[in-house]
Amino acid sequence: MNDIIIIGAGTAGLTAAIYGQRAGLSCKIFEKYAPGGQIVNSPSIENYPGMYGVSGYDYSMALFEQAQKLGASVEFAEVQSVDFSGKTKKVITTAGEFEAKAVIIANGAARRKIGCKGEEAFEGRGVSYCATCDGAFFRGKTVAVVGGGESAFEETEYLAEICDKVYLIHRRDIFIAAKTAVDSVLKKKNVTVLTNSVIDEIKGQNAVSSIVLKSRANGSTVEMPLSAVFVAIGLMPDNKAYEGVLKLDEYGYFDAGEDCRTEIEGVFVAGDTRKKALRQLVTAASDGAEAATAAANYIRKNF
Ligand code: NAP
């Protein structure tokens, strides 16, 4: 049996593995996609102490390697359900059923969707949630980015280098991205910022060919021809597998405090999946350390 099963190989999960292994415990990590989590697509990290200018990919790989060097094992499989009813915790995955003395859920959060007509129908055919993954398909074309946070500005900055024209569409006239990011984008000649606006519909035949933009000020609409819409409007939790097992808040995040403990002894939650005010690499890393230390104390007392 593993000492700790960690669900998710993002910053929180990998940090938990580092702390767990260094506490002398065997950690097994389950990851359904690739290590690194959301930051893997960031071209440059500027706000993690000691990591200025490092790409999200390089940072993720270094962290992944660090956890493995310390002895953590990784299984690329999706967690389908859990059974936390006994002292031994069971995690049922696409690679089989696994047991552990403690579990740390660090499954991050999923991309939020606009919810407008056409978004789902054109996903992968002009609707994208990752400019570094799909931007190259739209070289020399006109595209739109939706959002007003760090991600939207990073995506716009990136796309402005390869696309002919980029519209940055935001529902308010205040941005929550850092001023340095906003100033840099506003200087770009091929970027037009459209505030107080939302996409009402994404249209096309086989692929995206236009959007219907709606003004929030007066409700007027205008159809704009373009080839792609990059949605960068934040995250939402993906905790359906835990509904009825652990307490979730009104938005679906785990309702646990800074100590990362849940109402079930031996089960901890860490990172963006937990109810919290600030979702950053540094807070994810902090949660991972906190959860693994709490799990180690729990195991020492109970096994
Ligand atoms: P975010 O900070 O939550 O911002 C989401 C933006 O999308 C907000 O401007 C929000 O508008 C808008 N929005 C939300 N729902 C919308 C909807 N249904 N329709 C239209 N607009 C909508 O998300 P994020 O930019 O993805 O960043 C997530 C976290 O990762 C943040 O903590 C961020 O700091 C961090 N991050 C860090 C880096 C880095 O350090 N390099 C890079 C990317 C992200 P309102 O402003 O009106 O609410």
PDB file of N, CA, C and O in Angstrom, residues 183-230:
ATOM      1  N   ASP A 183      -0.091  47.315 -20.013  1.00  0.00           N
ATOM      2  CA  ASP A 183       0.630  48.363 -20.744  1.00  0.00           C
ATOM      3  C   ASP A 183       1.322  47.805 -21.975  1.00  0.00           C
ATOM      4  O   ASP A 183       1.313  48.419 -23.044  1.00  0.00           O
ATOM      5  N   SER A 184       1.920  46.645 -21.834  1.00  0.00           N
ATOM      6  CA  SER A 184       2.646  46.044 -22.947  1.00  0.00           C
ATOM      7  C   SER A 184       1.686  45.718 -24.108  1.00  0.00           C
ATOM      8  O   SER A 184       1.995  45.991 -25.266  1.00  0.00           O
ATOM      9  N   VAL A 185       0.520  45.199 -23.789  1.00  0.00           N
ATOM     10  CA  VAL A 185      -0.457  44.847 -24.841  1.00  0.00           C
ATOM     11  C   VAL A 185      -1.040  46.107 -25.486  1.00  0.00           C
ATOM     12  O   VAL A 185      -1.218  46.165 -26.710  1.00  0.00           O
ATOM     13  N   LEU A 186      -1.318  47.125 -24.666  1.00  0.00           N
ATOM     14  CA  LEU A 186      -1.922  48.349 -25.202  1.00  0.00           C
ATOM     15  C   LEU A 186      -0.998  49.046 -26.209  1.00  0.00           C
ATOM     16  O   LEU A 186      -1.455  49.790 -27.067  1.00  0.00           O
ATOM     17  N   LYS A 187       0.293  48.771 -26.110  1.00  0.00           N
ATOM     18  CA  LYS A 187       1.268  49.392 -27.026  1.00  0.00           C
ATOM     19  C   LYS A 187       1.274  48.721 -28.392  1.00  0.00           C
ATOM     20  O   LYS A 187       1.801  49.255 -29.353  1.00  0.00           O
ATOM     21  N   LYS A 188       0.714  47.544 -28.488  1.00  0.00           N
ATOM     22  CA  LYS A 188       0.818  46.784 -29.739  1.00  0.00           C
ATOM     23  C   LYS A 188      -0.131  47.342 -30.797  1.00  0.00           C
ATOM     24  O   LYS A 188      -1.323  47.504 -30.556  1.00  0.00           O
ATOM     25  N   LYS A 189       0.424  47.598 -31.974  1.00  0.00           N
ATOM     26  CA  LYS A 189      -0.351  48.257 -33.029  1.00  0.00           C
ATOM     27  C   LYS A 189      -1.441  47.357 -33.605  1.00  0.00           C
ATOM     28  O   LYS A 189      -2.465  47.833 -34.076  1.00  0.00           O
ATOM     29  N   ASN A 190      -1.221  46.051 -33.589  1.00  0.00           N
ATOM     30  CA  ASN A 190      -2.219  45.152 -34.196  1.00  0.00           C
ATOM     31  C   ASN A 190      -3.218  44.584 -33.184  1.00  0.00           C
ATOM     32  O   ASN A 190      -3.921  43.622 -33.460  1.00  0.00           O
ATOM     33  N   VAL A 191      -3.264  45.200 -31.972  1.00  0.00           N
ATOM     34  CA  VAL A 191      -4.248  44.762 -30.973  1.00  0.00           C
ATOM     35  C   VAL A 191      -5.289  45.859 -30.775  1.00  0.00           C
ATOM     36  O   VAL A 191      -4.934  47.031 -30.589  1.00  0.00           O
ATOM     37  N   THR A 192      -6.556  45.482 -30.833  1.00  0.00           N
ATOM     38  CA  THR A 192      -7.636  46.420 -30.514  1.00  0.00           C
ATOM     39  C   THR A 192      -8.377  45.883 -29.300  1.00  0.00           C
ATOM     40  O   THR A 192      -8.806  44.719 -29.291  1.00  0.00           O
ATOM     41  N   VAL A 193      -8.494  46.723 -28.273  1.00  0.00           N
ATOM     42  CA  VAL A 193      -9.170  46.294 -27.051  1.00  0.00           C
ATOM     43  C   VAL A 193     -10.623  46.744 -27.100  1.00  0.00           C
ATOM     44  O   VAL A 193     -10.914  47.921 -27.327  1.00  0.00           O
ATOM     45  N   LEU A 194     -11.528  45.803 -26.918  1.00  0.00           N
ATOM     46  CA  LEU A 194     -12.962  46.102 -26.941  1.00  0.00           C
ATOM     47  C   LEU A 194     -13.516  45.814 -25.553  1.00  0.00           C
ATOM     48  O   LEU A 194     -13.643  44.650 -25.156  1.00  0.00           O
ATOM     49  N   THR A 195     -13.796  46.865 -24.795  1.00  0.00           N
ATOM     50  CA  THR A 195     -14.280  46.667 -23.427  1.00  0.00           C
ATOM     51  C   THR A 195     -15.806  46.748 -23.383  1.00  0.00           C
ATOM     52  O   THR A 195     -16.455  47.095 -24.374  1.00  0.00           O
ATOM     53  N   ASN A 196     -16.353  46.403 -22.218  1.00  0.00           N
ATOM     54  CA  ASN A 196     -17.813  46.377 -22.010  1.00  0.00           C
ATOM     55  C   ASN A 196     -18.506  45.588 -23.110  1.00  0.00           C
ATOM     56  O   ASN A 196     -19.595  45.955 -23.563  1.00  0.00           O
ATOM     57  N   SER A 197     -17.870  44.522 -23.552  1.00  0.00           N
ATOM     58  CA  SER A 197     -18.397  43.741 -24.675  1.00  0.00           C
ATOM     59  C   SER A 197     -18.340  42.249 -24.362  1.00  0.00           C
ATOM     60  O   SER A 197     -17.406  41.787 -23.697  1.00  0.00           O
ATOM     61  N   VAL A 198     -19.303  41.530 -24.881  1.00  0.00           N
ATOM     62  CA  VAL A 198     -19.315  40.063 -24.721  1.00  0.00           C
ATOM     63  C   VAL A 198     -19.622  39.410 -26.067  1.00  0.00           C
ATOM     64  O   VAL A 198     -20.262  40.025 -26.930  1.00  0.00           O
ATOM     65  N   ILE A 199     -19.177  38.179 -26.226  1.00  0.00           N
ATOM     66  CA  ILE A 199     -19.507  37.453 -27.455  1.00  0.00           C
ATOM     67  C   ILE A 199     -20.871  36.800 -27.264  1.00  0.00           C
ATOM     68  O   ILE A 199     -21.086  36.031 -26.326  1.00  0.00           O
ATOM     69  N   ASP A 200     -21.782  37.132 -28.151  1.00  0.00           N
ATOM     70  CA  ASP A 200     -23.138  36.596 -28.090  1.00  0.00           C
ATOM     71  C   ASP A 200     -23.222  35.263 -28.836  1.00  0.00           C
ATOM     72  O   ASP A 200     -23.959  34.365 -28.453  1.00  0.00           O
ATOM     73  N   GLU A 201     -22.462  35.181 -29.942  1.00  0.00           N
ATOM     74  CA  GLU A 201     -22.501  33.961 -30.749  1.00  0.00           C
ATOM     75  C   GLU A 201     -21.199  33.824 -31.546  1.00  0.00           C
ATOM     76  O   GLU A 201     -20.619  34.821 -31.992  1.00  0.00           O
ATOM     77  N   ILE A 202     -20.765  32.578 -31.701  1.00  0.00           N
ATOM     78  CA  ILE A 202     -19.613  32.277 -32.569  1.00  0.00           C
ATOM     79  C   ILE A 202     -20.186  31.551 -33.779  1.00  0.00           C
ATOM     80  O   ILE A 202     -20.909  30.562 -33.634  1.00  0.00           O
ATOM     81  N   LYS A 203     -19.884  32.077 -34.985  1.00  0.00           N
ATOM     82  CA  LYS A 203     -20.529  31.541 -36.189  1.00  0.00           C
ATOM     83  C   LYS A 203     -19.512  30.961 -37.173  1.00  0.00           C
ATOM     84  O   LYS A 203     -18.323  31.298 -37.132  1.00  0.00           O
ATOM     85  N   GLY A 204     -20.012  30.125 -38.067  1.00  0.00           N
ATOM     86  CA  GLY A 204     -19.156  29.562 -39.112  1.00  0.00           C
ATOM     87  C   GLY A 204     -19.849  28.395 -39.781  1.00  0.00           C
ATOM     88  O   GLY A 204     -20.979  28.033 -39.422  1.00  0.00           O
ATOM     89  N   GLN A 205     -19.146  27.815 -40.777  1.00  0.00           N
ATOM     90  CA  GLN A 205     -19.663  26.601 -41.429  1.00  0.00           C
ATOM     91  C   GLN A 205     -18.902  25.406 -40.825  1.00  0.00           C
ATOM     92  O   GLN A 205     -19.352  24.837 -39.858  1.00  0.00           O
ATOM     93  N   ASN A 206     -17.712  25.103 -41.414  1.00  0.00           N
ATOM     94  CA  ASN A 206     -16.899  24.027 -40.849  1.00  0.00           C
ATOM     95  C   ASN A 206     -15.976  24.523 -39.748  1.00  0.00           C
ATOM     96  O   ASN A 206     -15.535  23.749 -38.903  1.00  0.00           O
ATOM     97  N   ALA A 207     -15.657  25.813 -39.807  1.00  0.00           N
ATOM     98  CA  ALA A 207     -14.773  26.417 -38.805  1.00  0.00           C
ATOM     99  C   ALA A 207     -15.285  27.828 -38.514  1.00  0.00           C
ATOM    100  O   ALA A 207     -16.147  28.347 -39.233  1.00  0.00           O
ATOM    101  N   VAL A 208     -14.729  28.436 -37.479  1.00  0.00           N
ATOM    102  CA  VAL A 208     -15.165  29.788 -37.096  1.00  0.00           C
ATOM    103  C   VAL A 208     -14.906  30.786 -38.227  1.00  0.00           C
ATOM    104  O   VAL A 208     -13.823  30.805 -38.815  1.00  0.00           O
ATOM    105  N   SER A 209     -15.924  31.598 -38.542  1.00  0.00           N
ATOM    106  CA  SER A 209     -15.702  32.639 -39.551  1.00  0.00           C
ATOM    107  C   SER A 209     -16.113  34.025 -39.040  1.00  0.00           C
ATOM    108  O   SER A 209     -15.736  35.035 -39.636  1.00  0.00           O
ATOM    109  N   SER A 210     -16.877  34.084 -37.942  1.00  0.00           N
ATOM    110  CA  SER A 210     -17.239  35.393 -37.382  1.00  0.00           C
ATOM    111  C   SER A 210     -17.772  35.249 -35.958  1.00  0.00           C
ATOM    112  O   SER A 210     -18.071  34.135 -35.503  1.00  0.00           O
ATOM    113  N   ILE A 211     -17.868  36.394 -35.293  1.00  0.00           N
ATOM    114  CA  ILE A 211     -18.535  36.415 -33.980  1.00  0.00           C
ATOM    115  C   ILE A 211     -19.588  37.524 -33.990  1.00  0.00           C
ATOM    116  O   ILE A 211     -19.475  38.482 -34.762  1.00  0.00           O
ATOM    117  N   VAL A 212     -20.570  37.347 -33.126  1.00  0.00           N
ATOM    118  CA  VAL A 212     -21.523  38.433 -32.907  1.00  0.00           C
ATOM    119  C   VAL A 212     -21.157  39.039 -31.553  1.00  0.00           C
ATOM    120  O   VAL A 212     -21.218  38.376 -30.516  1.00  0.00           O
ATOM    121  N   LEU A 213     -20.713  40.297 -31.608  1.00  0.00           N
ATOM    122  CA  LEU A 213     -20.273  40.985 -30.399  1.00  0.00           C
ATOM    123  C   LEU A 213     -21.405  41.875 -29.884  1.00  0.00           C
ATOM    124  O   LEU A 213     -22.025  42.604 -30.659  1.00  0.00           O
ATOM    125  N   LYS A 214     -21.625  41.782 -28.573  1.00  0.00           N
ATOM    126  CA  LYS A 214     -22.723  42.569 -27.988  1.00  0.00           C
ATOM    127  C   LYS A 214     -22.161  43.587 -26.999  1.00  0.00           C
ATOM    128  O   LYS A 214     -21.331  43.241 -26.154  1.00  0.00           O
ATOM    129  N   SER A 215     -22.633  44.825 -27.122  1.00  0.00           N
ATOM    130  CA  SER A 215     -22.219  45.866 -26.188  1.00  0.00           C
ATOM    131  C   SER A 215     -23.007  45.717 -24.894  1.00  0.00           C
ATOM    132  O   SER A 215     -24.238  45.581 -24.908  1.00  0.00           O
ATOM    133  N   ARG A 216     -22.308  45.771 -23.764  1.00  0.00           N
ATOM    134  CA  ARG A 216     -23.015  45.692 -22.478  1.00  0.00           C
ATOM    135  C   ARG A 216     -23.581  47.058 -22.102  1.00  0.00           C
ATOM    136  O   ARG A 216     -24.399  47.175 -21.209  1.00  0.00           O
ATOM    137  N   ALA A 217     -23.121  48.108 -22.801  1.00  0.00           N
ATOM    138  CA  ALA A 217     -23.589  49.456 -22.499  1.00  0.00           C
ATOM    139  C   ALA A 217     -24.994  49.675 -23.057  1.00  0.00           C
ATOM    140  O   ALA A 217     -25.880  50.176 -22.363  1.00  0.00           O
ATOM    141  N   ASN A 218     -25.216  49.275 -24.325  1.00  0.00           N
ATOM    142  CA  ASN A 218     -26.527  49.580 -24.925  1.00  0.00           C
ATOM    143  C   ASN A 218     -27.191  48.376 -25.593  1.00  0.00           C
ATOM    144  O   ASN A 218     -28.236  48.506 -26.228  1.00  0.00           O
ATOM    145  N   GLY A 219     -26.567  47.196 -25.496  1.00  0.00           N
ATOM    146  CA  GLY A 219     -27.187  45.983 -26.042  1.00  0.00           C
ATOM    147  C   GLY A 219     -27.061  45.832 -27.545  1.00  0.00           C
ATOM    148  O   GLY A 219     -27.537  44.846 -28.117  1.00  0.00           O
ATOM    149  N   SER A 220     -26.403  46.781 -28.207  1.00  0.00           N
ATOM    150  CA  SER A 220     -26.275  46.693 -29.673  1.00  0.00           C
ATOM    151  C   SER A 220     -25.331  45.551 -30.056  1.00  0.00           C
ATOM    152  O   SER A 220     -24.440  45.176 -29.285  1.00  0.00           O
ATOM    153  N   THR A 221     -25.536  44.995 -31.235  1.00  0.00           N
ATOM    154  CA  THR A 221     -24.690  43.893 -31.672  1.00  0.00           C
ATOM    155  C   THR A 221     -24.032  44.222 -33.013  1.00  0.00           C
ATOM    156  O   THR A 221     -24.567  45.010 -33.805  1.00  0.00           O
ATOM    157  N   VAL A 222     -22.862  43.596 -33.233  1.00  0.00           N
ATOM    158  CA  VAL A 222     -22.174  43.764 -34.514  1.00  0.00           C
ATOM    159  C   VAL A 222     -21.517  42.432 -34.860  1.00  0.00           C
ATOM    160  O   VAL A 222     -21.003  41.745 -33.983  1.00  0.00           O
ATOM    161  N   GLU A 223     -21.592  42.042 -36.149  1.00  0.00           N
ATOM    162  CA  GLU A 223     -20.941  40.795 -36.563  1.00  0.00           C
ATOM    163  C   GLU A 223     -19.537  41.120 -37.072  1.00  0.00           C
ATOM    164  O   GLU A 223     -19.365  42.020 -37.912  1.00  0.00           O
ATOM    165  N   MET A 224     -18.542  40.409 -36.543  1.00  0.00           N
ATOM    166  CA  MET A 224     -17.139  40.691 -36.909  1.00  0.00           C
ATOM    167  C   MET A 224     -16.515  39.441 -37.511  1.00  0.00           C
ATOM    168  O   MET A 224     -16.482  38.400 -36.854  1.00  0.00           O
ATOM    169  N   PRO A 225     -15.993  39.542 -38.746  1.00  0.00           N
ATOM    170  CA  PRO A 225     -15.331  38.373 -39.323  1.00  0.00           C
ATOM    171  C   PRO A 225     -13.990  38.102 -38.638  1.00  0.00           C
ATOM    172  O   PRO A 225     -13.224  39.038 -38.403  1.00  0.00           O
ATOM    173  N   LEU A 226     -13.724  36.873 -38.294  1.00  0.00           N
ATOM    174  CA  LEU A 226     -12.417  36.464 -37.751  1.00  0.00           C
ATOM    175  C   LEU A 226     -12.304  34.940 -37.817  1.00  0.00           C
ATOM    176  O   LEU A 226     -13.280  34.241 -38.106  1.00  0.00           O
ATOM    177  N   SER A 227     -11.114  34.429 -37.536  1.00  0.00           N
ATOM    178  CA  SER A 227     -10.856  33.003 -37.733  1.00  0.00           C
ATOM    179  C   SER A 227     -10.809  32.176 -36.454  1.00  0.00           C
ATOM    180  O   SER A 227     -10.901  30.951 -36.516  1.00  0.00           O
ATOM    181  N   ALA A 228     -10.595  32.845 -35.328  1.00  0.00           N
ATOM    182  CA  ALA A 228     -10.495  32.060 -34.087  1.00  0.00           C
ATOM    183  C   ALA A 228     -10.843  32.891 -32.869  1.00  0.00           C
ATOM    184  O   ALA A 228     -10.680  34.112 -32.868  1.00  0.00           O
ATOM    185  N   VAL A 229     -11.329  32.193 -31.846  1.00  0.00           N
ATOM    186  CA  VAL A 229     -11.622  32.826 -30.558  1.00  0.00           C
ATOM    187  C   VAL A 229     -10.841  32.061 -29.492  1.00  0.00           C
ATOM    188  O   VAL A 229     -11.012  30.846 -29.345  1.00  0.00           O
ATOM    189  N   PHE A 230      -9.967  32.782 -28.799  1.00  0.00           N
ATOM    190  CA  PHE A 230      -9.198  32.178 -27.708  1.00  0.00           C
ATOM    191  C   PHE A 230      -9.844  32.608 -26.387  1.00  0.00           C
ATOM    192  O   PHE A 230      -9.880  33.792 -26.067  1.00  0.00           O
TER     193      PHE A 230
END
